[in-house]
Coordinates of C-alpha atoms in Angstrom, one line a residue:
X21 CA 8.6 5.2 -23.6
X22 CA 8.2 2.0 -25.6
X23 CA 5.6 2.9 -28.2
X24 CA 8.1 4.0 -30.9
X25 CA 10.1 0.7 -30.6
X26 CA 7.3 -1.8 -29.9
X27 CA 3.7 -2.5 -31.0
X28 CA 2.0 -1.7 -27.7
X29 CA -1.6 -2.4 -26.7
X30 CA -3.2 -1.5 -23.3
X31 CA -5.7 -3.9 -21.7
X32 CA -7.9 -3.1 -18.8
X33 CA -11.3 -4.0 -17.3
X34 CA -14.2 -1.5 -17.8
X35 CA -12.0 1.5 -18.5
X36 CA -13.1 5.0 -17.4
X37 CA -13.4 7.9 -19.8
X38 CA -10.2 9.3 -18.4
X39 CA -8.3 6.0 -19.1
X40 CA -9.6 5.9 -22.6
X41 CA -8.6 9.5 -23.3
X42 CA -5.1 9.1 -21.9
X43 CA -4.3 5.7 -23.5
X44 CA -5.7 6.8 -26.9
X45 CA -2.8 9.3 -27.1
X46 CA -0.3 6.4 -26.8
X47 CA -1.6 3.2 -28.2
X48 CA -4.8 1.1 -28.8
X49 CA -6.9 0.1 -25.8
X50 CA -8.8 -3.1 -25.4
X51 CA -11.5 -3.1 -22.9
X52 CA -12.1 -6.4 -21.0
X53 CA -15.3 -7.3 -19.2
X54 CA -15.6 -6.5 -15.5
X55 CA -16.8 -10.0 -14.5
X56 CA -14.6 -12.2 -12.3
X57 CA -13.6 -14.2 -15.3
X58 CA -12.4 -11.1 -17.2
X59 CA -8.7 -12.1 -17.1
X60 CA -9.2 -15.4 -18.9
X61 CA -10.1 -13.7 -22.2
X62 CA -6.8 -11.8 -22.1
X63 CA -4.9 -15.1 -21.9
X64 CA -6.8 -16.3 -24.9
X65 CA -5.6 -13.3 -26.9
X66 CA -1.9 -14.0 -26.4
X67 CA 0.0 -15.7 -29.2
X68 CA 3.1 -16.4 -27.1
X69 CA 5.6 -14.0 -28.6
X70 CA 4.6 -11.0 -26.6
X71 CA 6.1 -9.2 -23.6
X72 CA 3.3 -8.9 -21.1
X73 CA 3.4 -6.3 -18.4
X74 CA 1.0 -6.8 -15.4
X75 CA 0.3 -3.9 -13.0
X76 CA -2.0 -4.7 -10.2
X77 CA -2.0 -6.5 -6.8
X78 CA -4.5 -9.2 -7.8
X79 CA -2.2 -10.9 -10.5
X80 CA -1.2 -13.8 -8.3
X81 CA 1.5 -16.3 -9.0
X82 CA -0.9 -18.8 -10.6
X83 CA -2.0 -16.1 -13.1
X84 CA 1.6 -15.1 -13.8
X85 CA 2.5 -18.7 -14.5
X86 CA -0.5 -18.9 -16.9
X87 CA 0.9 -16.0 -18.9
X88 CA 4.4 -17.6 -19.0
X89 CA 2.9 -20.9 -20.0
X90 CA 1.7 -19.3 -23.2
X91 CA 5.4 -18.6 -24.1
X92 CA 5.3 -14.9 -23.2
X93 CA 8.0 -12.9 -21.4
X94 CA 6.4 -11.6 -18.3
X95 CA 7.1 -8.3 -16.5
X96 CA 5.4 -7.3 -13.2
X97 CA 5.2 -3.9 -11.7
X98 CA 5.1 -4.1 -7.9
X99 CA 5.8 -2.1 -4.7
X100 CA 4.7 -4.4 -1.8
X101 CA 6.9 -7.5 -2.3
X102 CA 4.5 -9.7 -0.3
X103 CA 4.6 -12.8 -2.5
X104 CA 6.8 -14.9 -4.8
X105 CA 6.9 -13.7 -8.4
X106 CA 6.9 -16.0 -11.4
X107 CA 7.9 -13.1 -13.7
X108 CA 10.9 -12.8 -15.9
X109 CA 11.3 -9.2 -14.5
X110 CA 9.9 -7.3 -11.6
X111 CA 10.0 -3.5 -11.8
X112 CA 9.9 -1.8 -8.4
X113 CA 11.2 1.8 -8.5
X114 CA 10.6 2.6 -4.8
X115 CA 12.5 -0.3 -3.4
X116 CA 16.3 -0.4 -3.1
X117 CA 16.7 -3.6 -1.0
X118 CA 16.8 -6.6 -3.4
X119 CA 16.5 -9.0 -0.4
X120 CA 12.8 -8.0 0.0
X121 CA 11.8 -9.8 -3.3
X122 CA 11.2 -13.5 -3.9
X123 CA 11.6 -14.5 -7.5
X124 CA 10.9 -18.0 -8.6
X125 CA 13.1 -18.1 -11.7
X126 CA 16.8 -18.5 -11.1
X127 CA 17.7 -15.9 -13.7
X128 CA 14.8 -13.5 -13.3
X129 CA 15.6 -9.7 -13.3
X130 CA 14.9 -7.2 -10.6
X131 CA 14.7 -3.5 -11.8
X132 CA 14.7 -1.6 -8.5
X133 CA 15.5 2.0 -7.6
X134 CA 14.2 5.4 -8.7
X135 CA 15.8 5.3 -12.1
X136 CA 13.3 2.6 -13.0
X137 CA 10.4 5.0 -12.4
X138 CA 7.8 4.7 -15.2
X139 CA 7.2 8.4 -15.6
X140 CA 4.8 9.9 -18.1
X141 CA 6.3 11.6 -21.2
X142 CA 5.9 15.2 -20.1
X143 CA 7.9 14.6 -17.0
X144 CA 10.9 13.1 -18.7
X145 CA 12.1 16.5 -20.1
X146 CA 10.0 19.2 -18.3
X147 CA 10.8 22.9 -18.8
X148 CA 10.8 24.6 -15.3
X149 CA 9.4 28.1 -15.3
X150 CA 12.0 30.8 -14.5
X151 CA 9.4 32.7 -12.4
X152 CA 7.8 29.8 -10.5
X153 CA 4.5 31.5 -10.2
X154 CA 3.3 29.4 -7.2
X155 CA 5.2 29.2 -3.9
X156 CA 3.4 26.0 -3.0
X157 CA 1.6 23.2 -4.8
X158 CA -0.4 20.7 -2.8
X159 CA -1.2 17.5 -4.7
X160 CA -2.3 14.1 -3.4
X161 CA -3.2 12.5 -6.7
X162 CA -6.6 11.3 -7.8
X163 CA -7.8 9.2 -4.9
X164 CA -6.8 10.9 -1.6
X165 CA -9.0 8.6 0.6
X166 CA -8.0 10.3 3.8
X167 CA -9.0 13.8 2.6
X168 CA -5.4 15.1 3.1
X169 CA -5.6 17.7 0.3
X170 CA -7.8 20.0 2.3
X171 CA -5.9 19.5 5.5
X172 CA -2.5 20.2 4.1
X173 CA -3.6 23.1 1.9
X174 CA -4.9 24.7 5.2
X175 CA -1.6 23.9 6.9
X176 CA 0.5 25.5 4.2
X177 CA -1.7 28.7 4.1
X178 CA -1.5 28.9 7.8
X179 CA 2.3 28.6 7.9
X180 CA 2.8 30.9 4.9
X181 CA 0.1 33.7 5.0
X182 CA -0.1 35.5 1.7
X183 CA 1.9 32.9 -0.2
X184 CA 0.7 31.9 -3.7
X185 CA -0.7 28.4 -3.3
X186 CA -2.1 26.0 -5.9
X187 CA -4.0 22.8 -5.2
X188 CA -4.8 19.8 -7.5
X189 CA -8.2 18.5 -6.4
X190 CA -8.6 14.9 -7.4
X191 CA -11.7 12.7 -7.1
X192 CA -10.9 11.9 -3.5
X193 CA -11.4 15.5 -2.4
X194 CA -14.8 15.3 -0.8
X195 CA -15.2 18.7 0.9
X196 CA -13.4 20.7 -1.7
X197 CA -13.3 23.7 0.7
X198 CA -10.0 25.4 0.4
X199 CA -8.6 28.6 2.0
X200 CA -9.4 31.8 0.2
X201 CA -7.0 32.8 -2.5
X202 CA -5.9 29.2 -3.3
X203 CA -5.9 28.3 -7.0
X204 CA -7.7 25.0 -7.5
X205 CA -7.0 22.8 -10.5
X206 CA -9.0 19.6 -11.5
X207 CA -8.8 16.9 -14.2
X208 CA -5.3 17.8 -15.4
X209 CA -3.7 15.7 -18.0
X210 CA 0.0 14.8 -17.9
X211 CA 1.1 17.9 -19.9
X212 CA -1.0 20.3 -17.8
X213 CA 0.3 18.7 -14.6
X214 CA 3.9 18.9 -15.7
X215 CA 3.4 22.6 -16.6
X216 CA 1.8 23.3 -13.2
X217 CA 4.6 21.6 -11.3
X218 CA 7.2 23.4 -13.4
X219 CA 5.5 26.6 -12.3
X220 CA 5.7 25.8 -8.6
X221 CA 8.7 26.1 -6.3
X222 CA 7.6 23.8 -3.5
X223 CA 5.3 20.7 -3.7
X224 CA 3.6 18.9 -0.8
X225 CA 2.6 15.4 -1.8
X226 CA 2.7 11.7 -0.8
X227 CA 5.7 9.5 -1.7
X228 CA 4.1 8.1 -4.8
X229 CA 4.6 8.7 -8.5
X230 CA 3.5 12.3 -8.0
X231 CA 6.6 12.7 -5.8
X232 CA 8.8 11.6 -8.7
X233 CA 7.0 13.9 -11.0
X234 CA 7.6 16.9 -8.7
X235 CA 11.3 16.0 -8.4
X236 CA 11.5 15.7 -12.2
X237 CA 10.2 19.2 -12.5
X238 CA 12.9 20.5 -10.2
X239 CA 10.6 21.3 -7.3
X240 CA 11.6 21.3 -3.6
X241 CA 9.4 18.5 -2.2
X242 CA 7.8 18.0 1.2
X243 CA 6.4 14.4 1.3
X244 CA 5.2 11.7 3.6
X245 CA 3.1 8.5 3.4
X246 CA -0.5 7.6 4.2
X247 CA -0.8 4.0 3.2
X248 CA 1.4 1.0 4.1
X249 CA 2.7 0.4 0.6
X250 CA 4.3 3.8 0.5
X251 CA 6.6 3.2 3.5
X252 CA 9.4 1.6 1.3
X253 CA 9.2 4.7 -1.0
X254 CA 9.4 7.0 2.0
X255 CA 12.6 5.2 3.2
X256 CA 14.1 5.5 -0.3
X257 CA 13.3 9.2 -0.7
X258 CA 14.5 10.1 2.8
X259 CA 17.7 8.0 2.6
X260 CA 18.6 9.7 -0.6
X261 CA 17.9 13.1 0.9
X262 CA 15.6 14.0 -2.0
X263 CA 12.7 15.3 0.1
X264 CA 11.8 17.1 3.3
X265 CA 10.3 14.1 5.3
X266 CA 6.8 14.6 6.8
X267 CA 6.3 11.1 8.2
X268 CA 2.9 9.6 8.5
X269 CA 0.6 12.1 6.9
X270 CA -2.5 10.6 8.6
X271 CA -1.1 11.8 11.9
X272 CA -0.5 15.3 10.7
X273 CA 3.0 14.7 9.7
X274 CA 5.9 16.7 11.1
X275 CA 5.3 19.7 8.9
X276 CA 8.0 22.3 9.3
X277 CA 7.8 24.9 6.6
X278 CA 11.0 26.5 7.8
X279 CA 13.1 23.3 7.4
X280 CA 16.3 24.6 5.9
X281 CA 17.9 21.3 5.2
X282 CA 19.5 21.1 1.8
X283 CA 18.2 18.4 -0.6
X284 CA 19.9 16.5 -3.3
X285 CA 18.7 16.9 -6.9
X286 CA 17.3 13.9 -8.7
X287 CA 17.3 13.6 -12.5
X288 CA 15.1 11.2 -14.5
X289 CA 16.7 12.2 -17.9
X290 CA 17.9 8.6 -18.5
X291 CA 14.7 6.8 -17.6
X292 CA 13.4 6.5 -21.2
X293 CA 16.6 5.0 -22.5
X294 CA 16.8 2.6 -19.5
X295 CA 13.3 1.2 -20.2
X296 CA 13.9 1.0 -24.0
X297 CA 17.1 -0.9 -23.3
X298 CA 15.4 -3.2 -20.8
X299 CA 12.6 -4.2 -23.1
X300 CA 15.0 -4.4 -26.1
X301 CA 16.9 -7.0 -24.1
X302 CA 13.8 -8.9 -23.0
X303 CA 12.8 -9.3 -26.7
X304 CA 15.9 -11.5 -27.1
X305 CA 16.6 -14.9 -25.6
X306 CA 18.9 -14.6 -22.6
X307 CA 20.3 -18.0 -21.7
X308 CA 22.8 -19.0 -19.0
X309 CA 25.8 -20.7 -20.6
X310 CA 25.1 -23.8 -18.5
X311 CA 21.6 -24.1 -20.1
X312 CA 22.7 -23.7 -23.8
X313 CA 22.1 -26.5 -26.2
X314 CA 25.2 -27.9 -27.9
X315 CA 24.4 -26.1 -31.1
X316 CA 24.0 -22.7 -29.3
X317 CA 27.2 -23.3 -27.4
X318 CA 29.0 -23.9 -30.7
X319 CA 27.7 -20.6 -32.1
X320 CA 29.0 -18.8 -29.0
X321 CA 32.4 -20.5 -29.4
X322 CA 32.7 -19.7 -33.1
X323 CA 32.0 -16.0 -32.4
X324 CA 34.3 -15.7 -29.4
X325 CA 37.1 -17.6 -31.2
X326 CA 37.3 -15.1 -34.1
X327 CA 40.7 -13.4 -34.3
X328 CA 39.2 -9.9 -34.2
X329 CA 37.5 -10.8 -30.9
X330 CA 40.3 -12.7 -29.3
X331 CA 42.7 -9.8 -29.6
X332 CA 40.5 -7.8 -27.2
X333 CA 40.4 -10.6 -24.7
X334 CA 42.7 -11.1 -21.7
X335 CA 43.9 -14.4 -23.3
X336 CA 44.1 -13.8 -27.1
X337 CA 45.1 -17.4 -27.9
X338 CA 42.7 -19.5 -30.0
X339 CA 40.8 -22.3 -28.2
X340 CA 39.1 -25.4 -29.4
X341 CA 35.4 -26.3 -28.9
X342 CA 36.2 -29.0 -26.4
X343 CA 38.1 -26.5 -24.4
X344 CA 35.0 -24.2 -24.5
X345 CA 32.7 -27.0 -23.4
X346 CA 35.0 -27.8 -20.5
X347 CA 35.0 -24.1 -19.5
X348 CA 31.1 -24.2 -19.5
X349 CA 31.1 -27.3 -17.4
X350 CA 33.4 -25.6 -14.9
X351 CA 30.8 -22.9 -14.4
X352 CA 28.3 -25.3 -12.9
X353 CA 28.1 -24.8 -9.2
X354 CA 30.6 -21.9 -9.3
X355 CA 28.8 -19.0 -7.6
X356 CA 31.6 -16.5 -8.3
X357 CA 31.1 -16.6 -12.1
X358 CA 28.0 -16.1 -14.3
X359 CA 28.0 -16.2 -18.2
X360 CA 25.0 -15.4 -20.4
X361 CA 24.4 -15.6 -24.1
X362 CA 21.9 -13.5 -26.0
X363 CA 20.2 -14.9 -29.1
X364 CA 17.9 -13.4 -31.7
X365 CA 16.1 -16.5 -32.9
X366 CA 18.9 -18.8 -34.1
X367 CA 21.4 -16.0 -34.3
X368 CA 24.0 -15.4 -31.6
X369 CA 23.9 -11.7 -30.6
X370 CA 26.4 -11.4 -27.8
X371 CA 27.5 -12.5 -24.3
X372 CA 27.8 -10.9 -20.9
X373 CA 29.7 -12.3 -17.9
X374 CA 30.3 -11.6 -14.2
X375 CA 33.4 -12.8 -12.6
X376 CA 34.9 -12.4 -9.1
X377 CA 31.4 -11.9 -7.7
X378 CA 31.4 -10.8 -4.1
X379 CA 27.8 -11.0 -2.8
X380 CA 26.7 -7.7 -1.3
X381 CA 29.7 -5.9 -2.7
X382 CA 31.0 -6.0 -6.3
X383 CA 31.6 -8.0 -9.5
X384 CA 33.8 -7.6 -12.5
X385 CA 31.9 -7.8 -15.8
X386 CA 32.7 -8.5 -19.4
X387 CA 30.6 -7.7 -22.5
X388 CA 30.8 -8.8 -26.1
X389 CA 28.5 -8.1 -29.1
X390 CA 28.7 -10.1 -32.3
X391 CA 29.7 -8.0 -35.4
X392 CA 26.3 -8.0 -37.2
X393 CA 24.6 -6.5 -34.0
X394 CA 27.1 -3.7 -33.2
X395 CA 26.1 0.0 -33.2
X396 CA 22.4 -1.0 -32.7
X397 CA 22.1 -0.3 -29.0
X398 CA 22.5 -3.9 -28.1
X399 CA 25.4 -3.3 -25.7
X400 CA 23.3 -0.8 -23.7
X401 CA 20.4 -3.2 -23.7
X402 CA 22.6 -6.0 -22.3
X403 CA 24.2 -3.7 -19.8
X404 CA 20.8 -2.5 -18.4
X405 CA 19.2 -6.0 -18.1
X406 CA 22.2 -7.8 -16.7
X407 CA 22.6 -5.1 -14.0
X408 CA 19.0 -6.1 -13.0
X409 CA 20.2 -9.7 -12.6
X410 CA 23.3 -9.2 -10.5
X411 CA 21.6 -6.7 -8.2
X412 CA 19.6 -9.7 -6.8
X413 CA 22.9 -10.7 -5.1
X414 CA 23.3 -7.4 -3.5
X415 CA 26.1 -6.3 -5.8
X416 CA 26.4 -2.6 -5.7
X417 CA 29.4 -1.9 -7.9
X418 CA 30.5 -3.2 -11.2
X419 CA 34.2 -3.3 -12.2
X420 CA 35.6 -3.5 -15.8
X421 CA 39.1 -4.0 -17.2
X422 CA 39.3 -2.4 -20.6
X423 CA 42.3 -2.6 -23.0
X424 CA 43.8 0.8 -23.5
X425 CA 44.0 0.0 -27.2
X426 CA 40.2 -0.5 -27.3
X427 CA 39.0 3.1 -27.7
X428 CA 35.5 2.1 -28.6
X429 CA 35.0 0.1 -25.5
X430 CA 36.4 2.9 -23.3
X431 CA 34.0 5.4 -24.9
X432 CA 31.1 3.0 -24.3
X433 CA 32.0 2.5 -20.7
X434 CA 32.2 6.3 -20.1
X435 CA 28.8 6.8 -21.8
X436 CA 27.3 4.0 -19.6
X437 CA 28.4 5.9 -16.4
X438 CA 31.7 4.1 -15.6
X439 CA 34.5 6.1 -14.0
X440 CA 38.2 5.5 -14.3
X441 CA 39.6 4.1 -11.1
X442 CA 43.2 3.6 -12.4
X443 CA 45.3 2.2 -15.2
X444 CA 48.5 0.5 -16.0
X445 CA 50.5 0.0 -19.2
X446 CA 47.8 -2.3 -20.7
X447 CA 44.4 -1.7 -19.0
X448 CA 42.1 1.0 -17.9
X449 CA 40.3 0.0 -14.7
X450 CA 36.7 1.4 -14.5
X451 CA 33.9 1.2 -12.0
X452 CA 30.2 2.0 -11.8
X453 CA 27.8 2.0 -8.8
X454 CA 24.5 0.4 -9.5
X455 CA 22.8 0.6 -6.1

């Protein structure tokens, strides 16, 4: 999702042949040694201007702080929320309760919810088969430490005699003894897996990434959990009514093949754009107004005080720099308002604000992009990343007042998912749910 916009490199310890093959299709891979000190060489390779993404449970807070001390922007992918994160952003697609996470930085971002699922490319725009050759597909990913692939393939075949059934047998399938007539697939790459799912009507799987992949392919999904770190995902999928819930798969689940309950559809069509926007924003400096240097604050004031900008503001009158500084001072300690400036090096890019913040409910937001940075996707980048900030306060709905005379802004808001709530002679009032 990022390789066309960023110079990407994948680092891992002692990569398998599978990892090397998959990564080589996307970006360069650097193999680190497998010894205990293997993560130290990675730190030595950093220049300080990178965005570093860490994805494993052993990257503790001390190591995270080591990455940030190099000057890098740090992103962590996590689903167990058992520690305090020193990251600039935490990505957790299977969690929807922001209160579960502890983030050390005051202005760190939390990208939660299924629309932050890092799906592989073939699943972002799959082409479901019209015929759906298989009635059932059983897939537990590559590990399957509990041997559930065999158990549930037998359960499906028993409940649906004569049904066309496919099974993906990962490395964790020890017995590899499946009912007669079952089509068995092994060592599938992402493209092959997407094609198989798109050719299957129902999928039985755990609530992991494979569940998102099946939903992305338009399958009817029966899913449960078998490890503790899948329970949050299970709650998310069941609360959204996206799956037929099977409960704890280790206990045999509550498998009912005749469950006729209707499920809601889930689309991942915007995931690529969301991640590109998030990382585009993270490549900029994002600074709370109250933390700006005087020189930065002056640049913000100069841009916001331009006549072409003021006429789109609630108060179009010009204002002096001292007045601007007094306004910034008034933000200190005011929990109902947050203002942020975006900089590209020394250049002011734009600003984003939240006002009337009601924790756990809603906030009104304002957005401004400096003239040289318009029509470059900056507004979408700011929108995506700032949503990941305010969600930490439990805000579920964003409100926006848009001048009726500002057609470009109205069009942007509609494209960003805002809906019109009402209007008067001067403004259009719009809202968008973010949780």
